[in-house]
Each structure stands twice: as structure tokens, then as C-alpha cells.
């Protein structure tokens, strides 16, 4: 488990803090998330002007939704990836743990 995480952190650092993952979620997480999103009645809105991106639309995901819970689950793929990238390799203090905020 150490070497894959170490390799991932090295790739992330060499790329200047950018990581491309073709598939992040497990198939089980993906299907659960897909079902949870399909069950929501999302109202799409224009992106806030404070975003550097343009011409995007988005939707608010409430904290009590299954989507939020699936993405923020401590043992989930997204949290594990973010927390892996935030860990210090030298045994120093961690930079922090992933927290989703609205």
C-alpha cells in the first residue's frame, strides 16, 4: 500500500500539484453515486462570477443528500485520494484531511 501511494504523491508533485485520474471511484461507488444523482431534482444554475471558469453550470448538493455522503465518506475513494496526496512523506505533520464544504 505504501509504494502505490508514494508513486501517486511523486507524480502529483512532479506535475506541479495536478493529478489526472481517468477513473477515481470504484464501480460500486460510481453506481451508488449515479443512482443518488439521478434521484435528485437538481436545479442547474450559472457558475458564480468569482470562479475562474466560464460558461459552466452547476447545482447545489445539500449536506444531507446521499451524493454528499458518498463523496465525503472517510473510507471512500475521493477522501482516500485527497488525504493520500496531503500526507507528509517524511513522517511530519499531515497537511490536513479532506472536508467537503458548501
mmCIF file of N, CA and C in Angstrom:
data_model
loop_
_atom_site.group_PDB
_atom_site.id
_atom_site.type_symbol
_atom_site.label_atom_id
_atom_site.label_comp_id
_atom_site.label_asym_id
_atom_site.label_seq_id
_atom_site.Cartn_x
_atom_site.Cartn_y
_atom_site.Cartn_z
ATOM 1 N N UNK A 1 0.821 -1.189 0.000
ATOM 2 C CA UNK A 1 0.000 0.000 0.000
ATOM 3 C C UNK A 1 0.875 1.267 0.000
ATOM 4 N N UNK A 2 2.061 1.187 0.571
ATOM 5 C CA UNK A 2 2.953 2.343 0.648
ATOM 6 C C UNK A 2 3.438 2.790 -0.732
ATOM 7 N N UNK A 3 3.938 1.860 -1.536
ATOM 8 C CA UNK A 3 4.546 2.227 -2.822
ATOM 9 C C UNK A 3 3.563 2.832 -3.813
ATOM 10 N N UNK A 4 2.361 2.305 -3.958
ATOM 11 C CA UNK A 4 1.422 2.980 -4.872
ATOM 12 C C UNK A 4 1.109 4.414 -4.417
ATOM 13 N N UNK A 5 0.956 4.619 -3.105
ATOM 14 C CA UNK A 5 0.680 5.961 -2.596
ATOM 15 C C UNK A 5 1.887 6.878 -2.789
ATOM 16 N N UNK A 6 3.073 6.348 -2.542
ATOM 17 C CA UNK A 6 4.296 7.123 -2.735
ATOM 18 C C UNK A 6 4.427 7.546 -4.201
ATOM 19 N N UNK A 7 4.195 6.614 -5.106
ATOM 20 C CA UNK A 7 4.282 6.890 -6.537
ATOM 21 C C UNK A 7 3.255 7.946 -6.955
ATOM 22 N N UNK A 8 2.057 7.840 -6.415
ATOM 23 C CA UNK A 8 0.997 8.803 -6.709
ATOM 24 C C UNK A 8 1.399 10.200 -6.239
ATOM 25 N N UNK A 9 1.934 10.296 -5.021
ATOM 26 C CA UNK A 9 2.369 11.597 -4.488
ATOM 27 C C UNK A 9 3.509 12.184 -5.326
ATOM 28 N N UNK A 10 4.428 11.332 -5.767
ATOM 29 C CA UNK A 10 5.539 11.818 -6.592
ATOM 30 C C UNK A 10 5.042 12.356 -7.933
ATOM 31 N N UNK A 11 4.122 11.643 -8.561
ATOM 32 C CA UNK A 11 3.538 12.110 -9.834
ATOM 33 C C UNK A 11 2.829 13.444 -9.641
ATOM 34 N N UNK A 12 2.101 13.556 -8.548
ATOM 35 C CA UNK A 12 1.361 14.773 -8.213
ATOM 36 C C UNK A 12 2.329 15.950 -8.034
ATOM 37 N N UNK A 13 3.408 15.725 -7.310
ATOM 38 C CA UNK A 13 4.386 16.791 -7.072
ATOM 39 C C UNK A 13 5.126 17.178 -8.351
ATOM 40 N N UNK A 14 5.520 16.175 -9.144
ATOM 41 C CA UNK A 14 6.251 16.461 -10.387
ATOM 42 C C UNK A 14 5.402 17.258 -11.368
ATOM 43 N N UNK A 15 4.089 17.063 -11.313
ATOM 44 C CA UNK A 15 3.173 17.763 -12.216
ATOM 45 C C UNK A 15 2.745 19.117 -11.650
ATOM 46 N N UNK A 16 3.378 19.556 -10.580
ATOM 47 C CA UNK A 16 3.058 20.857 -10.008
ATOM 48 C C UNK A 16 1.736 20.901 -9.282
ATOM 49 N N UNK A 17 1.328 19.781 -8.711
ATOM 50 C CA UNK A 17 0.088 19.752 -7.943
ATOM 51 C C UNK A 17 -1.142 19.450 -8.773
ATOM 52 N N UNK A 18 -0.937 18.860 -9.926
ATOM 53 C CA UNK A 18 -2.060 18.472 -10.781
ATOM 54 C C UNK A 18 -2.033 16.954 -10.934
ATOM 55 N N UNK A 19 -3.179 16.349 -10.819
ATOM 56 C CA UNK A 19 -3.266 14.896 -10.952
ATOM 57 C C UNK A 19 -4.432 14.559 -11.859
ATOM 58 N N UNK A 20 -4.175 13.754 -12.864
ATOM 59 C CA UNK A 20 -5.235 13.284 -13.753
ATOM 60 C C UNK A 20 -5.513 11.827 -13.435
ATOM 61 N N UNK A 21 -6.748 11.545 -13.082
ATOM 62 C CA UNK A 21 -7.166 10.166 -12.820
ATOM 63 C C UNK A 21 -8.325 9.878 -13.760
ATOM 64 N N UNK A 22 -8.174 8.867 -14.595
ATOM 65 C CA UNK A 22 -9.236 8.530 -15.535
ATOM 66 C C UNK A 22 -10.454 7.970 -14.803
ATOM 67 N N UNK A 23 -10.210 7.221 -13.763
ATOM 68 C CA UNK A 23 -11.298 6.623 -13.009
ATOM 69 C C UNK A 23 -10.936 6.682 -11.531
ATOM 70 N N UNK A 24 -11.706 7.407 -10.773
ATOM 71 C CA UNK A 24 -11.410 7.591 -9.357
ATOM 72 C C UNK A 24 -12.258 6.692 -8.464
ATOM 73 N N UNK A 25 -13.534 6.605 -8.761
ATOM 74 C CA UNK A 25 -14.454 5.847 -7.919
ATOM 75 C C UNK A 25 -14.412 4.360 -8.248
ATOM 76 N N UNK A 26 -14.685 3.549 -7.248
ATOM 77 C CA UNK A 26 -14.845 2.117 -7.510
ATOM 78 C C UNK A 26 -16.156 1.935 -8.276
ATOM 79 N N UNK A 27 -16.335 0.812 -8.965
ATOM 80 C CA UNK A 27 -17.617 0.596 -9.659
ATOM 81 C C UNK A 27 -18.815 0.680 -8.709
ATOM 82 N N UNK A 28 -18.674 0.178 -7.510
ATOM 83 C CA UNK A 28 -19.770 0.237 -6.531
ATOM 84 C C UNK A 28 -20.076 1.682 -6.162
ATOM 85 N N UNK A 29 -19.029 2.478 -5.902
ATOM 86 C CA UNK A 29 -19.232 3.891 -5.571
ATOM 87 C C UNK A 29 -19.853 4.634 -6.751
ATOM 88 N N UNK A 30 -19.373 4.346 -7.950
ATOM 89 C CA UNK A 30 -19.878 5.020 -9.138
ATOM 90 C C UNK A 30 -21.375 4.764 -9.314
ATOM 91 N N UNK A 31 -21.784 3.509 -9.218
ATOM 92 C CA UNK A 31 -23.204 3.180 -9.420
ATOM 93 C C UNK A 31 -24.081 3.744 -8.311
ATOM 94 N N UNK A 32 -23.579 3.742 -7.081
ATOM 95 C CA UNK A 32 -24.334 4.332 -5.972
ATOM 96 C C UNK A 32 -24.479 5.837 -6.180
ATOM 97 N N UNK A 33 -23.398 6.494 -6.607
ATOM 98 C CA UNK A 33 -23.427 7.936 -6.839
ATOM 99 C C UNK A 33 -24.337 8.274 -8.024
ATOM 100 N N UNK A 34 -24.254 7.478 -9.066
ATOM 101 C CA UNK A 34 -25.101 7.690 -10.234
ATOM 102 C C UNK A 34 -26.580 7.610 -9.848
ATOM 103 N N UNK A 35 -26.932 6.609 -9.044
ATOM 104 C CA UNK A 35 -28.312 6.465 -8.595
ATOM 105 C C UNK A 35 -28.748 7.618 -7.700
ATOM 106 N N UNK A 36 -27.849 8.065 -6.819
ATOM 107 C CA UNK A 36 -28.175 9.175 -5.919
ATOM 108 C C UNK A 36 -28.366 10.473 -6.693
ATOM 109 N N UNK A 37 -27.540 10.700 -7.700
ATOM 110 C CA UNK A 37 -27.679 11.909 -8.517
ATOM 111 C C UNK A 37 -28.965 11.850 -9.328
ATOM 112 N N UNK A 38 -29.266 10.687 -9.897
ATOM 113 C CA UNK A 38 -30.500 10.536 -10.672
ATOM 114 C C UNK A 38 -31.741 10.788 -9.817
ATOM 115 N N UNK A 39 -31.657 10.488 -8.521
ATOM 116 C CA UNK A 39 -32.804 10.650 -7.624
ATOM 117 C C UNK A 39 -33.028 12.111 -7.216
ATOM 118 N N UNK A 40 -32.025 12.960 -7.423
ATOM 119 C CA UNK A 40 -32.162 14.368 -7.059
ATOM 120 C C UNK A 40 -32.870 15.146 -8.158
ATOM 121 N N UNK A 41 -33.610 16.152 -7.758
ATOM 122 C CA UNK A 41 -34.167 17.111 -8.706
ATOM 123 C C UNK A 41 -33.251 18.325 -8.662
ATOM 124 N N UNK A 42 -32.212 18.302 -9.470
ATOM 125 C CA UNK A 42 -31.228 19.376 -9.437
ATOM 126 C C UNK A 42 -31.667 20.551 -10.290
ATOM 127 N N UNK A 43 -31.546 21.724 -9.737
ATOM 128 C CA UNK A 43 -31.786 22.955 -10.480
ATOM 129 C C UNK A 43 -30.435 23.499 -10.895
ATOM 130 N N UNK A 44 -30.150 23.428 -12.184
ATOM 131 C CA UNK A 44 -28.861 23.900 -12.679
ATOM 132 C C UNK A 44 -28.831 25.419 -12.679
ATOM 133 N N UNK A 45 -27.691 25.967 -12.266
ATOM 134 C CA UNK A 45 -27.523 27.414 -12.204
ATOM 135 C C UNK A 45 -26.208 27.801 -12.856
ATOM 136 N N UNK A 46 -26.120 29.061 -13.276
ATOM 137 C CA UNK A 46 -24.871 29.570 -13.844
ATOM 138 C C UNK A 46 -23.804 29.619 -12.752
ATOM 139 N N UNK A 47 -22.561 29.443 -13.172
ATOM 140 C CA UNK A 47 -21.424 29.499 -12.256
ATOM 141 C C UNK A 47 -21.315 30.890 -11.647
ATOM 142 N N UNK A 48 -20.878 30.959 -10.411
ATOM 143 C CA UNK A 48 -20.659 32.250 -9.749
ATOM 144 C C UNK A 48 -19.562 33.018 -10.476
ATOM 145 N N UNK A 49 -19.671 34.316 -10.471
ATOM 146 C CA UNK A 49 -18.687 35.134 -11.186
ATOM 147 C C UNK A 49 -17.306 35.080 -10.536
ATOM 148 N N UNK A 50 -17.202 34.599 -9.308
ATOM 149 C CA UNK A 50 -15.897 34.524 -8.645
ATOM 150 C C UNK A 50 -15.067 33.336 -9.135
ATOM 151 N N UNK A 51 -15.679 32.455 -9.909
ATOM 152 C CA UNK A 51 -14.960 31.301 -10.427
ATOM 153 C C UNK A 51 -14.072 31.724 -11.591
ATOM 154 N N UNK A 52 -12.926 31.075 -11.736
ATOM 155 C CA UNK A 52 -12.062 31.378 -12.872
ATOM 156 C C UNK A 52 -12.565 30.705 -14.141
ATOM 157 N N UNK A 53 -13.438 29.711 -13.990
ATOM 158 C CA UNK A 53 -14.021 29.040 -15.152
ATOM 159 C C UNK A 53 -15.173 29.882 -15.686
ATOM 160 N N UNK A 54 -15.450 29.721 -16.965
ATOM 161 C CA UNK A 54 -16.549 30.469 -17.561
ATOM 162 C C UNK A 54 -17.498 29.518 -18.283
ATOM 163 N N UNK A 55 -18.734 29.945 -18.393
ATOM 164 C CA UNK A 55 -19.776 29.224 -19.123
ATOM 165 C C UNK A 55 -20.048 27.827 -18.583
ATOM 166 N N UNK A 56 -19.915 27.657 -17.280
ATOM 167 C CA UNK A 56 -20.255 26.372 -16.669
ATOM 168 C C UNK A 56 -21.579 26.508 -15.934
ATOM 169 N N UNK A 57 -22.231 25.391 -15.751
ATOM 170 C CA UNK A 57 -23.418 25.365 -14.906
ATOM 171 C C UNK A 57 -23.181 24.356 -13.803
ATOM 172 N N UNK A 58 -23.852 24.524 -12.712
ATOM 173 C CA UNK A 58 -23.667 23.626 -11.591
ATOM 174 C C UNK A 58 -24.947 23.507 -10.798
ATOM 175 N N UNK A 59 -24.887 22.776 -9.725
ATOM 176 C CA UNK A 59 -26.037 22.594 -8.854
ATOM 177 C C UNK A 59 -25.538 22.489 -7.423
ATOM 178 N N UNK A 60 -26.359 22.930 -6.491
ATOM 179 C CA UNK A 60 -26.028 22.828 -5.077
ATOM 180 C C UNK A 60 -26.369 21.421 -4.597
ATOM 181 N N UNK A 61 -25.413 20.790 -3.938
ATOM 182 C CA UNK A 61 -25.636 19.471 -3.351
ATOM 183 C C UNK A 61 -25.743 19.670 -1.838
ATOM 184 N N UNK A 62 -26.878 19.393 -1.293
ATOM 185 C CA UNK A 62 -27.103 19.598 0.142
ATOM 186 C C UNK A 62 -26.308 18.599 0.975
ATOM 187 N N UNK A 63 -25.918 19.025 2.184
ATOM 188 C CA UNK A 63 -25.117 18.174 3.068
ATOM 189 C C UNK A 63 -25.842 16.895 3.489
ATOM 190 N N UNK A 64 -27.156 16.932 3.532
ATOM 191 C CA UNK A 64 -27.894 15.744 3.967
ATOM 192 C C UNK A 64 -28.245 14.805 2.805
ATOM 193 N N UNK A 65 -27.717 15.088 1.619
ATOM 194 C CA UNK A 65 -28.016 14.232 0.461
ATOM 195 C C UNK A 65 -27.098 13.011 0.423
ATOM 196 N N UNK A 66 -27.554 11.979 -0.239
ATOM 197 C CA UNK A 66 -26.743 10.777 -0.419
ATOM 198 C C UNK A 66 -25.491 11.081 -1.234
ATOM 199 N N UNK A 67 -25.593 12.014 -2.182
ATOM 200 C CA UNK A 67 -24.444 12.383 -3.016
ATOM 201 C C UNK A 67 -23.329 12.937 -2.136
ATOM 202 N N UNK A 68 -23.677 13.873 -1.271
ATOM 203 C CA UNK A 68 -22.691 14.466 -0.360
ATOM 204 C C UNK A 68 -22.074 13.388 0.537
ATOM 205 N N UNK A 69 -22.917 12.538 1.078
ATOM 206 C CA UNK A 69 -22.433 11.485 1.973
ATOM 207 C C UNK A 69 -21.490 10.528 1.248
ATOM 208 N N UNK A 70 -21.818 10.154 0.022
ATOM 209 C CA UNK A 70 -20.961 9.245 -0.741
ATOM 210 C C UNK A 70 -19.604 9.867 -1.055
ATOM 211 N N UNK A 71 -19.595 11.151 -1.406
ATOM 212 C CA UNK A 71 -18.345 11.805 -1.765
ATOM 213 C C UNK A 71 -17.476 12.149 -0.559
ATOM 214 N N UNK A 72 -18.095 12.358 0.585
ATOM 215 C CA UNK A 72 -17.329 12.773 1.758
ATOM 216 C C UNK A 72 -17.027 11.619 2.715
ATOM 217 N N UNK A 73 -17.462 10.422 2.375
ATOM 218 C CA UNK A 73 -17.243 9.266 3.256
ATOM 219 C C UNK A 73 -15.744 9.058 3.486
ATOM 220 N N UNK A 74 -15.344 8.982 4.744
ATOM 221 C CA UNK A 74 -13.923 8.913 5.094
ATOM 222 C C UNK A 74 -13.189 7.763 4.418
ATOM 223 N N UNK A 75 -13.822 6.624 4.280
ATOM 224 C CA UNK A 75 -13.172 5.483 3.646
ATOM 225 C C UNK A 75 -13.377 5.418 2.145
ATOM 226 N N UNK A 76 -14.046 6.433 1.582
ATOM 227 C CA UNK A 76 -14.337 6.441 0.155
ATOM 228 C C UNK A 76 -13.124 6.788 -0.690
ATOM 229 N N UNK A 77 -13.210 6.503 -1.957
ATOM 230 C CA UNK A 77 -12.094 6.713 -2.878
ATOM 231 C C UNK A 77 -11.646 8.168 -2.955
ATOM 232 N N UNK A 78 -12.586 9.096 -2.995
ATOM 233 C CA UNK A 78 -12.226 10.504 -3.106
ATOM 234 C C UNK A 78 -11.464 10.971 -1.868
ATOM 235 N N UNK A 79 -11.968 10.671 -0.690
ATOM 236 C CA UNK A 79 -11.286 11.068 0.549
ATOM 237 C C UNK A 79 -9.922 10.402 0.665
ATOM 238 N N UNK A 80 -9.848 9.139 0.327
ATOM 239 C CA UNK A 80 -8.559 8.451 0.428
ATOM 240 C C UNK A 80 -7.529 9.071 -0.502
ATOM 241 N N UNK A 81 -7.943 9.439 -1.716
ATOM 242 C CA UNK A 81 -7.015 10.059 -2.663
ATOM 243 C C UNK A 81 -6.533 11.411 -2.146
ATOM 244 N N UNK A 82 -7.463 12.267 -1.763
ATOM 245 C CA UNK A 82 -7.094 13.602 -1.291
ATOM 246 C C UNK A 82 -6.210 13.504 -0.053
ATOM 247 N N UNK A 83 -6.564 12.645 0.873
ATOM 248 C CA UNK A 83 -5.776 12.508 2.095
ATOM 249 C C UNK A 83 -4.402 11.914 1.810
ATOM 250 N N UNK A 84 -4.307 11.023 0.853
ATOM 251 C CA UNK A 84 -3.016 10.459 0.460
ATOM 252 C C UNK A 84 -2.115 11.551 -0.086
ATOM 253 N N UNK A 85 -2.653 12.423 -0.918
ATOM 254 C CA UNK A 85 -1.856 13.487 -1.514
ATOM 255 C C UNK A 85 -1.452 14.546 -0.493
ATOM 256 N N UNK A 86 -2.231 14.669 0.587
ATOM 257 C CA UNK A 86 -1.947 15.678 1.604
ATOM 258 C C UNK A 86 -0.994 15.177 2.683
ATOM 259 N N UNK A 87 -0.715 13.871 2.726
ATOM 260 C CA UNK A 87 0.162 13.320 3.760
ATOM 261 C C UNK A 87 1.603 13.733 3.514
ATOM 262 N N UNK A 88 2.317 13.944 4.586
ATOM 263 C CA UNK A 88 3.748 14.213 4.501
ATOM 264 C C UNK A 88 4.484 12.885 4.434
ATOM 265 N N UNK A 89 5.459 12.771 3.542
ATOM 266 C CA UNK A 89 6.207 11.524 3.369
ATOM 267 C C UNK A 89 7.251 11.311 4.454
ATOM 268 N N UNK A 90 7.733 12.394 5.040
ATOM 269 C CA UNK A 90 8.826 12.279 5.988
ATOM 270 C C UNK A 90 8.371 12.025 7.416
ATOM 271 N N UNK A 91 7.107 11.704 7.590
ATOM 272 C CA UNK A 91 6.584 11.445 8.925
ATOM 273 C C UNK A 91 6.222 12.717 9.662
ATOM 274 N N UNK A 92 6.333 13.850 8.976
ATOM 275 C CA UNK A 92 5.981 15.121 9.596
ATOM 276 C C UNK A 92 4.478 15.242 9.760
ATOM 277 N N UNK A 93 4.073 16.394 10.192
ATOM 278 C CA UNK A 93 2.655 16.632 10.441
ATOM 279 C C UNK A 93 1.876 16.627 9.129
ATOM 280 N N UNK A 94 0.716 15.962 9.138
ATOM 281 C CA UNK A 94 -0.139 15.953 7.953
ATOM 282 C C UNK A 94 -0.619 17.362 7.649
ATOM 283 N N UNK A 95 -0.855 17.630 6.378
ATOM 284 C CA UNK A 95 -1.355 18.929 5.965
ATOM 285 C C UNK A 95 -2.822 19.108 6.315
ATOM 286 N N UNK A 96 -3.507 18.023 6.576
ATOM 287 C CA UNK A 96 -4.925 18.103 6.912
ATOM 288 C C UNK A 96 -5.676 16.963 6.247
ATOM 289 N N UNK A 97 -6.921 16.863 6.549
ATOM 290 C CA UNK A 97 -7.774 15.841 5.982
ATOM 291 C C UNK A 97 -8.866 16.507 5.166
ATOM 292 N N UNK A 98 -9.358 15.799 4.155
ATOM 293 C CA UNK A 98 -10.358 16.338 3.260
ATOM 294 C C UNK A 98 -11.672 16.586 3.998
ATOM 295 N N UNK A 99 -12.221 17.754 3.769
ATOM 296 C CA UNK A 99 -13.540 18.105 4.284
ATOM 297 C C UNK A 99 -14.295 18.776 3.136
ATOM 298 N N UNK A 100 -15.463 18.272 2.800
ATOM 299 C CA UNK A 100 -16.287 18.929 1.786
ATOM 300 C C UNK A 100 -17.012 20.080 2.445
ATOM 301 N N UNK A 101 -17.075 21.216 1.783
ATOM 302 C CA UNK A 101 -17.802 22.333 2.345
ATOM 303 C C UNK A 101 -18.731 22.895 1.282
ATOM 304 N N UNK A 102 -19.767 23.534 1.750
ATOM 305 C CA UNK A 102 -20.720 24.156 0.828
ATOM 306 C C UNK A 102 -20.591 25.654 0.905
#
